[in-house]
Amino acid sequence: MFRSLIAASLLLVSVAASAEDFPSRPITLVVPFAAGGPTDVVARNLARSMGKALKQTIIVDNRPSSGGIIGSEFVLQAKPDGYTLLLHNIGMATLKALSPDLRFNPSTDFSYVGQVVDVPMTLVGAKKLSAHDFPALAAYLRTHQKDVNLANAGIGTASHLCGLLLMSQLKVALTTIPYKGAAPAMTDLQGGQVDLLCDQITTTIGPIQTNRVQAYGSTTRARLPLLPALATLDEQGLKGFEVTVWHGIYGPKGVPAPVLSRLSQALQAALADPEFKTSMERLGATPVDAGKASPQGLLDQLRSQEAVWSPLIRNSSAFLQ
């Protein structure tokens, strides 16, 4: 008994000491999507600002796969010391509903650091499409749905979810083509290999502004400050259509509370960093407040979003290709 108490005391001292020294070496931030995609863009800007707050280097490590599952599993298998983290998006809240064989539970199997930013989305199409506004596109899809393909950034991603909502509301079943990230999907859209893509403005803003794609609408209730002339899908007939992408930072289950607190504090400092805020403003993204950029804030968001999207996904199986 006495030896057990001594061992437990030594363990607590060790954890406290490691937390006090944290971080003493570079941190790896895993992005489970392709380099150049929207989550990757947020991650690289965040890594710089969080790195300044922590006085340590944060290395972004891309491990793309459908739904971001491979990168997520990599982080879950890492040592829970705070040196391996995951930046995932809204797709984390859809994984259980979309992947029955998923080997982890997003809302119980991680440590939670905090939310990062909210990012609006836009529906864009290839220049070759004859429809030049959303009403014309909607009419075209209803009569030519078998001839149209819809790209997404991978099963379970925000891009896939947006496409699912689009098909559900229009009552069409397009051919869906999942990619390992938004960047390759956008590349093929611009090349005319695919017809449509709904993705975060961090991916679409450049091609829209340089007229390399056609923009059909935003997924927000209000028009976007960066694209004030672009009508929302809601105001163009898809009433209630709203998808805003949120991002969160996760760690392996069991990261010590003092380390999580240190990471959360650094996250909040990064979100207040003028350099980060300016970089997100250019992308149309909005940093969350301090209450959301916390372990409980992220966990609450994840669980509430699972409750919102899981029933929709279950009821829309006809559109899950």
CSV table of C-alpha atoms in Angstrom, one decimal:
chain,number,residue,atom,x,y,z
A,1,MET,CA,0.0,0.0,0.0
A,2,PHE,CA,2.8,2.4,1.1
A,3,ARG,CA,4.7,1.6,-2.1
A,4,SER,CA,1.6,2.2,-4.2
A,5,LEU,CA,1.2,5.6,-2.6
A,6,ILE,CA,4.8,6.5,-3.3
A,7,ALA,CA,4.5,5.4,-6.9
A,8,ALA,CA,1.3,7.4,-7.4
A,9,SER,CA,2.9,10.5,-5.8
A,10,LEU,CA,6.0,10.2,-8.0
A,11,LEU,CA,3.7,9.9,-11.1
A,12,LEU,CA,1.9,13.1,-10.1
A,13,VAL,CA,5.2,14.9,-9.6
A,14,SER,CA,6.4,13.6,-13.0
A,15,VAL,CA,3.2,14.8,-14.8
A,16,ALA,CA,3.4,18.2,-13.1
A,17,ALA,CA,7.0,18.6,-14.0
A,18,SER,CA,6.4,17.6,-17.7
A,19,ALA,CA,3.5,20.0,-17.9
A,20,GLU,CA,5.5,22.8,-16.4
A,21,ASP,CA,8.2,22.3,-19.0
A,22,PHE,CA,5.8,21.8,-21.9
A,23,PRO,CA,6.6,22.2,-24.7
A,24,SER,CA,10.3,21.4,-24.7
A,25,ARG,CA,10.4,20.2,-28.3
A,26,PRO,CA,8.5,20.7,-31.6
A,27,ILE,CA,4.8,19.8,-31.7
A,28,THR,CA,3.3,17.9,-34.7
A,29,LEU,CA,-0.1,19.1,-35.9
A,30,VAL,CA,-1.6,16.4,-38.1
A,31,VAL,CA,-4.0,17.6,-40.9
A,32,PRO,CA,-5.9,14.5,-42.2
A,33,PHE,CA,-6.4,16.1,-45.6
A,34,ALA,CA,-4.3,17.1,-48.6
A,35,ALA,CA,-1.8,19.9,-48.5
A,36,GLY,CA,-3.2,23.1,-50.0
A,37,GLY,CA,-6.8,22.3,-48.9
A,38,PRO,CA,-8.9,24.5,-46.6
A,39,THR,CA,-8.1,22.7,-43.4
A,40,ASP,CA,-4.4,22.8,-44.3
A,41,VAL,CA,-4.5,26.5,-44.9
A,42,VAL,CA,-6.0,27.1,-41.5
A,43,ALA,CA,-3.5,24.8,-39.9
A,44,ARG,CA,-0.4,26.5,-41.3
A,45,ASN,CA,-1.5,29.9,-40.3
A,46,LEU,CA,-2.5,28.6,-36.9
A,47,ALA,CA,0.8,26.8,-36.4
A,48,ARG,CA,2.7,30.0,-36.8
A,49,SER,CA,0.6,31.9,-34.2
A,50,MET,CA,0.3,29.1,-31.7
A,51,GLY,CA,4.1,28.4,-32.1
A,52,LYS,CA,4.7,32.0,-31.1
A,53,ALA,CA,2.5,31.7,-28.0
A,54,LEU,CA,4.2,28.4,-27.0
A,55,LYS,CA,7.7,29.6,-28.0
A,56,GLN,CA,8.1,26.4,-29.9
A,57,THR,CA,7.9,25.1,-33.5
A,58,ILE,CA,4.7,23.5,-34.7
A,59,ILE,CA,5.1,21.2,-37.7
A,60,VAL,CA,2.1,20.5,-40.0
A,61,ASP,CA,2.0,16.9,-41.1
A,62,ASN,CA,-0.5,16.1,-43.9
A,63,ARG,CA,-1.9,12.5,-43.8
A,64,PRO,CA,-4.8,12.6,-46.3
A,65,SER,CA,-7.6,10.0,-46.6
A,66,SER,CA,-11.3,9.8,-47.1
A,67,GLY,CA,-13.0,11.5,-44.1
A,68,GLY,CA,-9.6,12.2,-42.5
A,69,ILE,CA,-9.8,8.8,-40.8
A,70,ILE,CA,-6.2,7.7,-41.3
A,71,GLY,CA,-4.8,10.9,-39.8
A,72,SER,CA,-7.2,10.7,-36.9
A,73,GLU,CA,-6.2,7.2,-36.1
A,74,PHE,CA,-2.5,8.2,-36.3
A,75,VAL,CA,-3.1,10.8,-33.6
A,76,LEU,CA,-5.1,8.4,-31.4
A,77,GLN,CA,-2.2,6.0,-31.4
A,78,ALA,CA,0.4,8.6,-30.5
A,79,LYS,CA,1.7,9.1,-27.0
A,80,PRO,CA,-0.7,11.3,-25.0
A,81,ASP,CA,1.9,14.0,-24.1
A,82,GLY,CA,0.6,16.9,-26.1
A,83,TYR,CA,3.2,16.7,-28.8
A,84,THR,CA,1.0,15.1,-31.4
A,85,LEU,CA,-2.3,16.9,-32.2
A,86,LEU,CA,-5.0,16.8,-34.9
A,87,LEU,CA,-6.8,19.6,-36.7
A,88,HIS,CA,-10.1,18.3,-38.0
A,89,ASN,CA,-13.2,20.1,-39.3
A,90,ILE,CA,-17.0,19.5,-39.1
A,91,GLY,CA,-16.5,16.1,-40.7
A,92,MET,CA,-15.5,14.8,-37.3
A,93,ALA,CA,-19.2,15.1,-36.3
A,94,THR,CA,-20.4,13.0,-39.3
A,95,LEU,CA,-17.9,10.1,-39.1
A,96,LYS,CA,-20.0,7.8,-36.9
A,97,ALA,CA,-23.0,8.2,-39.1
A,98,LEU,CA,-21.1,7.8,-42.4
A,99,SER,CA,-18.7,5.1,-41.3
A,100,PRO,CA,-20.4,2.2,-39.5
A,101,ASP,CA,-17.0,0.4,-39.2
A,102,LEU,CA,-15.2,3.4,-37.7
A,103,ARG,CA,-12.7,2.1,-35.1
A,104,PHE,CA,-13.0,5.1,-32.8
A,105,ASN,CA,-15.7,7.3,-31.2
A,106,PRO,CA,-15.0,11.0,-32.0
A,107,SER,CA,-16.8,12.3,-28.9
A,108,THR,CA,-15.2,10.0,-26.3
A,109,ASP,CA,-11.8,8.7,-27.6
A,110,PHE,CA,-9.8,12.0,-27.9
A,111,SER,CA,-8.5,14.7,-25.7
A,112,TYR,CA,-10.1,18.0,-26.7
A,113,VAL,CA,-8.1,21.3,-26.9
A,114,GLY,CA,-10.6,23.7,-28.5
A,115,GLN,CA,-12.4,25.1,-31.5
A,116,VAL,CA,-10.5,27.3,-33.9
A,117,VAL,CA,-12.4,29.1,-36.7
A,118,ASP,CA,-15.7,29.0,-38.5
A,119,VAL,CA,-15.5,29.0,-42.3
A,120,PRO,CA,-18.4,29.6,-44.8
A,121,MET,CA,-18.7,27.5,-48.0
A,122,THR,CA,-19.6,28.2,-51.6
A,123,LEU,CA,-21.1,26.1,-54.4
A,124,VAL,CA,-18.9,26.4,-57.5
A,125,GLY,CA,-19.0,24.7,-60.9
A,126,ALA,CA,-16.7,24.2,-63.9
A,127,LYS,CA,-16.6,26.9,-66.6
A,128,LYS,CA,-17.9,24.4,-69.2
A,129,LEU,CA,-21.4,24.3,-67.5
A,130,SER,CA,-24.1,26.1,-69.5
A,131,ALA,CA,-25.9,27.2,-66.4
A,132,HIS,CA,-24.5,30.5,-65.2
A,133,ASP,CA,-26.6,31.1,-62.1
A,134,PHE,CA,-28.2,28.9,-59.4
A,135,PRO,CA,-31.8,28.9,-60.7
A,136,ALA,CA,-30.5,27.7,-64.1
A,137,LEU,CA,-28.2,25.2,-62.4
A,138,ALA,CA,-31.0,23.8,-60.3
A,139,ALA,CA,-33.2,23.3,-63.4
A,140,TYR,CA,-30.3,21.7,-65.3
A,141,LEU,CA,-29.6,19.3,-62.5
A,142,ARG,CA,-33.2,18.1,-62.3
A,143,THR,CA,-33.2,17.2,-66.0
A,144,HIS,CA,-29.6,16.0,-66.4
A,145,GLN,CA,-28.7,14.6,-63.0
A,146,LYS,CA,-27.3,11.4,-64.5
A,147,ASP,CA,-24.9,13.4,-66.6
A,148,VAL,CA,-23.5,15.5,-63.7
A,149,ASN,CA,-20.8,14.6,-61.3
A,150,LEU,CA,-20.2,16.3,-57.9
A,151,ALA,CA,-16.8,16.3,-56.4
A,152,ASN,CA,-16.1,16.4,-52.7
A,153,ALA,CA,-13.0,16.4,-50.4
A,154,GLY,CA,-13.7,12.9,-49.1
A,155,ILE,CA,-16.5,10.9,-47.4
A,156,GLY,CA,-17.5,12.6,-44.2
A,157,THR,CA,-15.9,16.0,-45.0
A,158,ALA,CA,-17.8,19.3,-45.0
A,159,SER,CA,-17.6,19.2,-48.7
A,160,HIS,CA,-19.4,15.9,-48.8
A,161,LEU,CA,-22.0,17.0,-46.3
A,162,CYS,CA,-22.7,20.2,-48.3
A,163,GLY,CA,-23.2,18.1,-51.5
A,164,LEU,CA,-25.5,15.7,-49.6
A,165,LEU,CA,-27.7,18.6,-48.4
A,166,LEU,CA,-27.7,20.0,-52.0
A,167,MET,CA,-28.9,16.7,-53.4
A,168,SER,CA,-31.4,16.2,-50.7
A,169,GLN,CA,-33.0,19.6,-51.1
A,170,LEU,CA,-33.1,19.5,-54.9
A,171,LYS,CA,-34.2,15.8,-54.8
A,172,VAL,CA,-31.5,14.7,-57.3
A,173,ALA,CA,-28.9,12.0,-57.2
A,174,LEU,CA,-25.7,13.1,-58.8
A,175,THR,CA,-22.6,11.0,-59.3
A,176,THR,CA,-20.4,11.8,-56.4
A,177,ILE,CA,-16.6,11.6,-56.7
A,178,PRO,CA,-14.7,11.7,-53.4
A,179,TYR,CA,-11.1,13.0,-53.4
A,180,LYS,CA,-8.4,12.9,-50.7
A,181,GLY,CA,-8.8,16.5,-49.9
A,182,ALA,CA,-10.3,19.7,-51.4
A,183,ALA,CA,-7.1,20.8,-53.3
A,184,PRO,CA,-7.1,17.9,-55.8
A,185,ALA,CA,-10.9,18.2,-56.2
A,186,MET,CA,-10.5,21.9,-57.0
A,187,THR,CA,-7.7,21.2,-59.5
A,188,ASP,CA,-10.0,18.8,-61.4
A,189,LEU,CA,-12.9,21.2,-61.3
A,190,GLN,CA,-10.9,23.9,-62.9
A,191,GLY,CA,-9.7,21.4,-65.5
A,192,GLY,CA,-13.3,20.4,-66.3
A,193,GLN,CA,-12.8,16.7,-65.2
A,194,VAL,CA,-15.7,17.2,-62.6
A,195,ASP,CA,-18.7,19.5,-62.8
A,196,LEU,CA,-19.5,20.8,-59.3
A,197,LEU,CA,-17.9,21.2,-55.9
A,198,CYS,CA,-19.2,22.7,-52.6
A,199,ASP,CA,-16.3,23.6,-50.4
A,200,GLN,CA,-14.9,26.1,-47.9
A,201,ILE,CA,-14.2,29.6,-49.1
A,202,THR,CA,-10.5,29.0,-48.2
A,203,THR,CA,-10.4,26.7,-51.3
A,204,THR,CA,-12.9,28.6,-53.6
A,205,ILE,CA,-12.1,32.3,-53.1
A,206,GLY,CA,-9.0,32.3,-55.4
A,207,PRO,CA,-10.6,30.5,-58.3
A,208,ILE,CA,-13.8,32.6,-57.9
A,209,GLN,CA,-12.0,35.9,-57.9
A,210,THR,CA,-9.8,34.9,-60.9
A,211,ASN,CA,-12.8,33.6,-62.9
A,212,ARG,CA,-11.5,30.1,-63.1
A,213,VAL,CA,-14.8,28.6,-61.9
A,214,GLN,CA,-18.5,29.7,-61.8
A,215,ALA,CA,-19.8,30.6,-58.4
A,216,TYR,CA,-23.5,29.7,-57.7
A,217,GLY,CA,-24.0,30.7,-54.1
A,218,SER,CA,-22.8,30.7,-50.5
A,219,THR,CA,-24.0,28.4,-47.8
A,220,THR,CA,-24.5,31.1,-45.2
A,221,ARG,CA,-27.7,33.0,-44.2
A,222,ALA,CA,-26.0,36.4,-45.0
A,223,ARG,CA,-23.9,37.2,-48.0
A,224,LEU,CA,-20.1,37.0,-47.6
A,225,PRO,CA,-18.1,40.2,-47.1
A,226,LEU,CA,-15.5,38.9,-49.5
A,227,LEU,CA,-18.1,38.2,-52.2
A,228,PRO,CA,-20.9,40.6,-51.6
A,229,ALA,CA,-22.4,40.1,-55.1
A,230,LEU,CA,-22.8,36.4,-54.6
A,231,ALA,CA,-26.3,35.5,-53.4
A,232,THR,CA,-26.8,32.9,-50.8
A,233,LEU,CA,-28.4,29.6,-51.7
A,234,ASP,CA,-31.0,30.3,-49.1
A,235,GLU,CA,-32.1,33.5,-50.9
A,236,GLN,CA,-32.1,31.7,-54.2
A,237,GLY,CA,-34.7,29.1,-53.2
A,238,LEU,CA,-33.0,26.6,-50.9
A,239,LYS,CA,-34.6,27.8,-47.8
A,240,GLY,CA,-32.7,27.1,-44.6
A,241,PHE,CA,-29.6,25.9,-46.4
A,242,GLU,CA,-26.8,26.6,-44.1
A,243,VAL,CA,-23.4,24.9,-43.6
A,244,THR,CA,-20.6,26.7,-41.8
A,245,VAL,CA,-17.5,24.7,-41.3
A,246,TRP,CA,-16.0,24.7,-37.8
A,247,HIS,CA,-12.5,23.4,-36.9
A,248,GLY,CA,-11.1,21.9,-33.7
A,249,ILE,CA,-7.9,20.7,-32.2
A,250,TYR,CA,-7.7,17.2,-30.7
A,251,GLY,CA,-5.1,15.0,-29.0
A,252,PRO,CA,-4.8,11.4,-28.1
A,253,LYS,CA,-7.0,10.4,-25.1
A,254,GLY,CA,-5.2,10.9,-21.8
A,255,VAL,CA,-3.3,14.1,-22.4
A,256,PRO,CA,-2.6,15.5,-18.9
A,257,ALA,CA,-5.0,18.3,-17.9
A,258,PRO,CA,-2.2,20.9,-17.3
A,259,VAL,CA,-0.9,20.2,-20.9
A,260,LEU,CA,-4.4,20.6,-22.3
A,261,SER,CA,-4.8,23.9,-20.4
A,262,ARG,CA,-1.4,25.1,-21.8
A,263,LEU,CA,-2.4,24.2,-25.3
A,264,SER,CA,-5.8,25.8,-25.0
A,265,GLN,CA,-4.3,29.0,-23.6
A,266,ALA,CA,-1.9,29.1,-26.6
A,267,LEU,CA,-4.8,28.5,-29.0
A,268,GLN,CA,-6.7,31.4,-27.5
A,269,ALA,CA,-3.6,33.6,-27.8
A,270,ALA,CA,-3.2,32.6,-31.4
A,271,LEU,CA,-6.8,33.4,-32.2
A,272,ALA,CA,-6.2,36.9,-30.8
A,273,ASP,CA,-3.0,37.4,-32.7
A,274,PRO,CA,-3.5,40.2,-35.3
A,275,GLU,CA,-1.4,38.2,-37.9
A,276,PHE,CA,-3.7,35.2,-37.6
A,277,LYS,CA,-6.9,37.3,-37.6
A,278,THR,CA,-5.8,39.1,-40.7
A,279,SER,CA,-4.9,35.9,-42.5
A,280,MET,CA,-8.3,34.4,-41.6
A,281,GLU,CA,-10.1,37.6,-42.7
A,282,ARG,CA,-8.5,37.3,-46.1
A,283,LEU,CA,-9.9,33.8,-46.3
A,284,GLY,CA,-13.3,34.7,-45.1
A,285,ALA,CA,-12.9,32.7,-41.8
A,286,THR,CA,-13.8,33.9,-38.4
A,287,PRO,CA,-11.9,32.9,-35.2
A,288,VAL,CA,-14.1,31.7,-32.4
A,289,ASP,CA,-14.3,33.3,-29.0
A,290,ALA,CA,-12.3,32.1,-26.0
A,291,GLY,CA,-15.2,30.1,-24.6
A,292,LYS,CA,-15.3,27.9,-27.7
A,293,ALA,CA,-11.5,27.7,-27.9
A,294,SER,CA,-11.5,25.4,-24.8
A,295,PRO,CA,-11.7,21.7,-24.2
A,296,GLN,CA,-15.3,21.8,-23.1
A,297,GLY,CA,-16.2,24.2,-25.9
A,298,LEU,CA,-15.0,21.8,-28.5
A,299,LEU,CA,-16.6,18.7,-26.9
A,300,ASP,CA,-19.9,20.5,-26.6
A,301,GLN,CA,-19.8,21.6,-30.2
A,302,LEU,CA,-18.8,18.1,-31.4
A,303,ARG,CA,-21.7,16.4,-29.6
A,304,SER,CA,-24.3,18.9,-30.6
A,305,GLN,CA,-23.2,18.7,-34.2
A,306,GLU,CA,-23.4,14.9,-34.1
A,307,ALA,CA,-27.0,15.3,-32.9
A,308,VAL,CA,-27.8,17.6,-35.8
A,309,TRP,CA,-26.2,15.8,-38.7
A,310,SER,CA,-26.6,12.1,-37.8
A,311,PRO,CA,-30.3,11.9,-38.4
A,312,LEU,CA,-30.0,13.8,-41.7
A,313,ILE,CA,-27.4,11.4,-42.9
A,314,ARG,CA,-29.4,8.3,-41.9
A,315,ASN,CA,-32.5,9.7,-43.6
A,316,SER,CA,-30.5,10.5,-46.8
A,317,SER,CA,-28.9,7.2,-47.5
A,318,ALA,CA,-30.1,7.3,-51.1
A,319,PHE,CA,-27.7,10.2,-51.8
A,320,LEU,CA,-24.7,8.6,-50.1
A,321,GLN,CA,-22.6,7.3,-53.0
